mmCIF file of C-alpha atoms in Angstrom:
data_model
loop_
_atom_site.group_PDB
_atom_site.id
_atom_site.type_symbol
_atom_site.label_atom_id
_atom_site.label_comp_id
_atom_site.label_asym_id
_atom_site.label_seq_id
_atom_site.Cartn_x
_atom_site.Cartn_y
_atom_site.Cartn_z
ATOM 1 C CA GLN A 1 140.081 27.450 98.412
ATOM 2 C CA GLN A 2 141.930 25.734 101.260
ATOM 3 C CA LYS A 3 139.999 22.697 102.473
ATOM 4 C CA VAL A 4 141.500 23.088 105.945
ATOM 5 C CA GLN A 5 141.534 26.651 107.241
ATOM 6 C CA GLN A 6 143.438 27.745 110.323
ATOM 7 C CA SER A 7 143.163 30.949 112.283
ATOM 8 C CA PRO A 8 144.727 33.131 113.329
ATOM 9 C CA GLU A 9 147.677 33.138 110.946
ATOM 10 C CA SER A 10 149.921 34.259 113.793
ATOM 11 C CA LEU A 11 149.491 34.653 117.522
ATOM 12 C CA ILE A 12 151.604 36.293 120.196
ATOM 13 C CA VAL A 13 150.968 35.484 123.860
ATOM 14 C CA PRO A 14 152.898 36.233 127.050
ATOM 15 C CA GLU A 15 154.582 33.472 129.008
ATOM 16 C CA GLY A 16 152.006 31.897 131.299
ATOM 17 C CA GLY A 17 149.128 32.961 129.062
ATOM 18 C CA MET A 18 146.547 30.936 127.149
ATOM 19 C CA ALA A 19 146.947 30.349 123.405
ATOM 20 C CA SER A 20 143.881 29.352 121.383
ATOM 21 C CA LEU A 21 144.213 28.095 117.826
ATOM 22 C CA ASN A 22 141.374 27.244 115.438
ATOM 23 C CA CYS A 23 140.911 24.895 112.517
ATOM 24 C CA THR A 24 137.910 24.230 110.278
ATOM 25 C CA SER A 25 137.431 21.877 107.380
ATOM 26 C CA SER A 26 135.141 22.550 104.439
ATOM 27 C CA ASP A 27 135.161 18.878 103.418
ATOM 28 C CA ARG A 28 132.116 17.046 104.802
ATOM 29 C CA ASN A 29 133.992 13.746 104.425
ATOM 30 C CA VAL A 30 136.470 14.648 107.167
ATOM 31 C CA ASP A 31 136.254 12.381 110.195
ATOM 32 C CA TYR A 32 139.511 12.848 112.131
ATOM 33 C CA PHE A 33 141.772 15.769 113.017
ATOM 34 C CA TRP A 34 145.407 15.956 114.019
ATOM 35 C CA TRP A 35 147.477 18.793 115.443
ATOM 36 C CA TYR A 36 151.170 18.875 114.602
ATOM 37 C CA ARG A 37 153.833 21.190 115.989
ATOM 38 C CA GLN A 38 156.818 22.295 113.973
ATOM 39 C CA HIS A 39 159.654 24.171 115.633
ATOM 40 C CA SER A 40 161.708 26.437 113.384
ATOM 41 C CA GLY A 41 164.032 24.435 111.147
ATOM 42 C CA LYS A 42 162.633 21.115 112.357
ATOM 43 C CA SER A 43 160.146 18.604 110.992
ATOM 44 C CA PRO A 44 156.508 18.465 112.163
ATOM 45 C CA LYS A 45 155.746 16.221 115.139
ATOM 46 C CA MET A 46 152.284 14.953 116.052
ATOM 47 C CA LEU A 47 150.911 16.670 119.124
ATOM 48 C CA MET A 48 147.347 15.422 119.538
ATOM 49 C CA SER A 49 144.559 13.828 117.557
ATOM 50 C CA ILE A 50 140.787 13.808 118.042
ATOM 51 C CA PHE A 51 137.877 12.105 116.312
ATOM 52 C CA SER A 52 135.048 12.241 118.897
ATOM 53 C CA ASN A 53 132.939 15.231 119.799
ATOM 54 C CA GLY A 54 134.077 16.931 122.950
ATOM 55 C CA GLU A 55 137.499 17.559 124.348
ATOM 56 C CA LYS A 56 140.718 15.755 125.072
ATOM 57 C CA GLU A 57 143.373 16.976 127.489
ATOM 58 C CA GLU A 58 147.050 16.088 127.707
ATOM 59 C CA GLY A 59 148.975 18.144 130.213
ATOM 60 C CA ARG A 60 148.815 21.819 129.238
ATOM 61 C CA PHE A 61 147.210 21.020 125.885
ATOM 62 C CA THR A 62 143.455 20.657 125.278
ATOM 63 C CA VAL A 63 141.807 19.868 121.967
ATOM 64 C CA HIS A 64 138.109 20.409 121.243
ATOM 65 C CA LEU A 65 136.111 19.009 118.351
ATOM 66 C CA ASN A 66 132.674 19.871 117.047
ATOM 67 C CA LYS A 67 131.942 17.321 114.343
ATOM 68 C CA ALA A 68 128.770 19.043 113.161
ATOM 69 C CA SER A 69 130.697 22.189 112.236
ATOM 70 C CA LEU A 70 133.952 20.335 111.461
ATOM 71 C CA HIS A 71 135.755 22.707 113.782
ATOM 72 C CA THR A 72 138.602 21.848 116.093
ATOM 73 C CA SER A 73 140.579 24.062 118.423
ATOM 74 C CA LEU A 74 143.817 23.660 120.341
ATOM 75 C CA HIS A 75 144.304 25.463 123.642
ATOM 76 C CA ILE A 76 147.645 25.761 125.366
ATOM 77 C CA ARG A 77 147.514 26.959 128.952
ATOM 78 C CA ASP A 78 150.498 28.312 130.862
ATOM 79 C CA SER A 79 152.255 28.916 127.536
ATOM 80 C CA GLN A 80 156.041 28.643 127.564
ATOM 81 C CA PRO A 81 158.627 30.161 125.193
ATOM 82 C CA SER A 82 159.402 26.586 124.101
ATOM 83 C CA ASP A 83 155.829 26.381 122.743
ATOM 84 C CA SER A 84 156.791 28.954 120.089
ATOM 85 C CA ALA A 85 156.355 27.082 116.801
ATOM 86 C CA LEU A 86 154.183 26.611 113.726
ATOM 87 C CA TYR A 87 151.053 24.619 114.626
ATOM 88 C CA LEU A 88 149.580 22.618 111.773
ATOM 89 C CA CYS A 89 146.093 21.190 111.693
ATOM 90 C CA ALA A 90 145.513 18.115 109.508
ATOM 91 C CA ALA A 91 142.230 16.480 108.569
ATOM 92 C CA ARG A 92 141.606 12.951 107.390
ATOM 93 C CA THR A 93 139.122 12.412 104.606
ATOM 94 C CA GLN A 94 137.646 9.200 103.358
ATOM 95 C CA VAL A 95 140.355 9.100 100.672
ATOM 96 C CA VAL A 96 142.455 6.331 102.121
ATOM 97 C CA GLY A 97 145.981 7.226 103.142
ATOM 98 C CA GLN A 98 145.662 10.975 102.782
ATOM 99 C CA LEU A 99 145.714 13.895 105.179
ATOM 100 C CA THR A 100 145.042 17.508 104.214
ATOM 101 C CA PHE A 101 147.059 20.113 106.107
ATOM 102 C CA GLY A 102 146.167 23.717 106.825
ATOM 103 C CA ARG A 103 148.619 26.597 106.379
ATOM 104 C CA GLY A 104 149.335 26.704 110.094
ATOM 105 C CA THR A 105 149.273 29.192 112.951
ATOM 106 C CA ARG A 106 152.597 30.645 114.015
ATOM 107 C CA LEU A 107 152.659 30.977 117.798
ATOM 108 C CA GLN A 108 155.160 33.178 119.579
ATOM 109 C CA VAL A 109 155.361 33.117 123.370
ATOM 110 C CA TYR A 110 157.378 35.932 124.871
ATOM 111 C CA ALA A 111 159.003 35.943 128.312
ATOM 112 C CA GLY B 1 161.437 3.414 117.552
ATOM 113 C CA GLY B 2 162.594 4.242 114.096
ATOM 114 C CA ILE B 3 163.951 7.013 111.963
ATOM 115 C CA ILE B 4 163.383 8.640 108.608
ATOM 116 C CA THR B 5 166.412 9.918 106.731
ATOM 117 C CA GLN B 6 166.335 12.207 103.754
ATOM 118 C CA THR B 7 169.172 12.887 101.351
ATOM 119 C CA PRO B 8 170.518 15.290 100.493
ATOM 120 C CA LYS B 9 169.812 17.788 103.270
ATOM 121 C CA PHE B 10 170.429 20.691 100.863
ATOM 122 C CA LEU B 11 170.031 20.476 97.100
ATOM 123 C CA ILE B 12 171.040 23.230 94.700
ATOM 124 C CA GLY B 13 170.058 22.897 91.075
ATOM 125 C CA GLN B 14 169.819 24.854 87.876
ATOM 126 C CA GLU B 15 166.546 25.871 86.287
ATOM 127 C CA GLY B 16 165.371 23.097 83.955
ATOM 128 C CA GLN B 17 167.468 20.433 85.678
ATOM 129 C CA LYS B 18 166.098 17.046 86.737
ATOM 130 C CA LEU B 19 166.660 16.537 90.473
ATOM 131 C CA THR B 20 166.093 13.517 92.727
ATOM 132 C CA LEU B 21 165.380 13.483 96.440
ATOM 133 C CA LYS B 22 165.610 10.292 98.480
ATOM 134 C CA CYS B 23 163.896 9.075 101.631
ATOM 135 C CA GLN B 24 164.512 5.983 103.757
ATOM 136 C CA GLN B 25 162.561 4.738 106.789
ATOM 137 C CA ASN B 26 163.258 1.875 109.164
ATOM 138 C CA PHE B 27 159.875 1.883 110.911
ATOM 139 C CA ASN B 28 158.764 -0.902 108.549
ATOM 140 C CA HIS B 29 155.809 1.344 107.686
ATOM 141 C CA ASP B 30 153.672 0.532 104.652
ATOM 142 C CA THR B 31 152.688 4.057 103.634
ATOM 143 C CA MET B 32 155.045 6.864 102.656
ATOM 144 C CA TYR B 33 154.459 10.470 101.595
ATOM 145 C CA TRP B 34 156.160 13.423 99.945
ATOM 146 C CA TYR B 35 155.109 16.942 100.921
ATOM 147 C CA ARG B 36 156.280 20.348 99.852
ATOM 148 C CA GLN B 37 156.455 23.181 102.381
ATOM 149 C CA ASP B 38 156.970 26.740 101.183
ATOM 150 C CA SER B 39 158.547 29.138 103.617
ATOM 151 C CA GLY B 40 156.649 29.086 106.927
ATOM 152 C CA LYS B 41 153.555 27.645 105.295
ATOM 153 C CA GLY B 42 151.559 24.439 105.549
ATOM 154 C CA LEU B 43 152.231 21.157 103.789
ATOM 155 C CA ARG B 44 151.010 20.211 100.339
ATOM 156 C CA LEU B 45 150.911 16.580 99.306
ATOM 157 C CA ILE B 46 152.854 15.726 96.161
ATOM 158 C CA TYR B 47 152.772 11.909 96.039
ATOM 159 C CA TYR B 48 152.091 9.072 98.411
ATOM 160 C CA SER B 49 152.488 5.314 98.275
ATOM 161 C CA ILE B 50 150.340 2.837 100.194
ATOM 162 C CA THR B 51 152.750 -0.021 99.672
ATOM 163 C CA GLU B 52 155.791 -1.078 97.655
ATOM 164 C CA ASN B 53 155.370 -0.273 93.923
ATOM 165 C CA ASP B 54 152.184 1.701 94.575
ATOM 166 C CA LEU B 55 151.983 5.401 93.653
ATOM 167 C CA GLN B 56 149.148 7.862 94.288
ATOM 168 C CA LYS B 57 149.087 11.478 93.142
ATOM 169 C CA GLY B 58 148.493 14.268 95.601
ATOM 170 C CA ASP B 59 147.232 17.774 94.899
ATOM 171 C CA LEU B 60 150.656 18.989 93.730
ATOM 172 C CA SER B 61 151.922 16.114 91.571
ATOM 173 C CA GLU B 62 152.369 18.042 88.310
ATOM 174 C CA GLY B 63 156.072 18.498 87.587
ATOM 175 C CA TYR B 64 157.085 15.609 89.836
ATOM 176 C CA ASP B 65 157.615 11.854 89.540
ATOM 177 C CA ALA B 66 157.949 9.355 92.359
ATOM 178 C CA SER B 67 159.271 5.849 92.795
ATOM 179 C CA ARG B 68 158.708 3.224 95.523
ATOM 180 C CA GLU B 69 160.801 0.233 94.540
ATOM 181 C CA LYS B 70 161.342 -0.965 98.104
ATOM 182 C CA LYS B 71 159.147 -0.783 101.181
ATOM 183 C CA SER B 72 161.768 1.228 103.036
ATOM 184 C CA SER B 73 162.486 3.851 100.388
ATOM 185 C CA PHE B 74 160.566 6.480 98.465
ATOM 186 C CA SER B 75 162.164 8.799 95.906
ATOM 187 C CA LEU B 76 160.872 12.036 94.443
ATOM 188 C CA THR B 77 162.076 13.524 91.152
ATOM 189 C CA VAL B 78 161.604 17.128 90.146
ATOM 190 C CA THR B 79 161.341 16.671 86.394
ATOM 191 C CA SER B 80 162.371 20.224 85.415
ATOM 192 C CA ALA B 81 163.325 22.523 88.273
ATOM 193 C CA GLN B 82 161.767 25.988 88.243
ATOM 194 C CA LYS B 83 162.828 29.071 90.191
ATOM 195 C CA ASN B 84 159.556 29.041 92.185
ATOM 196 C CA GLU B 85 160.366 25.501 93.253
ATOM 197 C CA MET B 86 162.449 26.676 96.200
ATOM 198 C CA ALA B 87 160.976 24.984 99.231
ATOM 199 C CA VAL B 88 161.538 22.286 101.824
ATOM 200 C CA PHE B 89 160.493 18.807 100.766
ATOM 201 C CA LEU B 90 159.359 16.593 103.628
ATOM 202 C CA CYS B 91 159.086 12.831 103.526
ATOM 203 C CA ALA B 92 156.774 11.055 105.977
ATOM 204 C CA SER B 93 155.594 7.545 106.738
ATOM 205 C CA SER B 94 152.699 5.922 108.568
ATOM 206 C CA LEU B 95 152.122 2.361 109.718
ATOM 207 C CA ASP B 96 149.506 1.534 107.113
ATOM 208 C CA ARG B 97 146.640 3.020 105.151
ATOM 209 C CA SER B 98 144.422 3.104 108.239
ATOM 210 C CA SER B 99 146.932 4.731 110.551
ATOM 211 C CA TYR B 100 147.157 8.411 109.883
ATOM 212 C CA GLU B 101 149.743 9.371 112.466
ATOM 213 C CA GLN B 102 152.610 10.395 110.246
ATOM 214 C CA TYR B 103 156.278 10.555 111.175
ATOM 215 C CA PHE B 104 158.358 13.090 109.311
ATOM 216 C CA GLY B 105 161.936 13.194 108.117
ATOM 217 C CA PRO B 106 164.196 16.241 108.576
ATOM 218 C CA GLY B 107 163.535 17.572 105.070
ATOM 219 C CA THR B 108 165.497 18.483 101.947
ATOM 220 C CA ARG B 109 165.835 22.193 101.217
ATOM 221 C CA LEU B 110 165.810 22.840 97.487
ATOM 222 C CA THR B 111 167.268 25.989 95.933
ATOM 223 C CA VAL B 112 167.011 26.596 92.198
ATOM 224 C CA LEU B 113 169.476 29.058 90.661
#
């Protein structure tokens, strides 16, 4: 079973809409989450990271973390067609030097 | 800033062939990684290296070897290519074992005939 589960698998939102992506870890040793964005044919690029309970906002992007449930979510407001990409959630465990990635959520924003 | 380069960009091999993928970084990062990404899917860790001459197996290491002879380079060998091996192989690096922000290379797309 995947240790990092993302939902939904794919998401379609209109331009200007809100996109909400979820990620949960089943590994109780996880203490840090990252969100990466990967445009088609490109390599993943780090978007945001979070390790404290609560939320963190950077421009149109907000990340939430609930450490008790090991659940993080990424919210994109005022979605743009350029936000269309594969969004990967990664979790750090206490195994030094290793991240575990989820399968990703494919976001499509239509004009 | 820095950059990660991967060679070749496209690699075509025959089933059963031994194939080598190369990765170079000029970030001066200690830790380097090899991931496999199947079409449109997430990343699975094959090998990583915390420092020069160190090798650590990931979840997908069977069928692969790795080599980290220099701090700046990390090679991955597919020991016997299989048809279901077709995927993109991504190399990444991070500053050190405590820094988990990873920077990725452009990838090598492997096709096995």
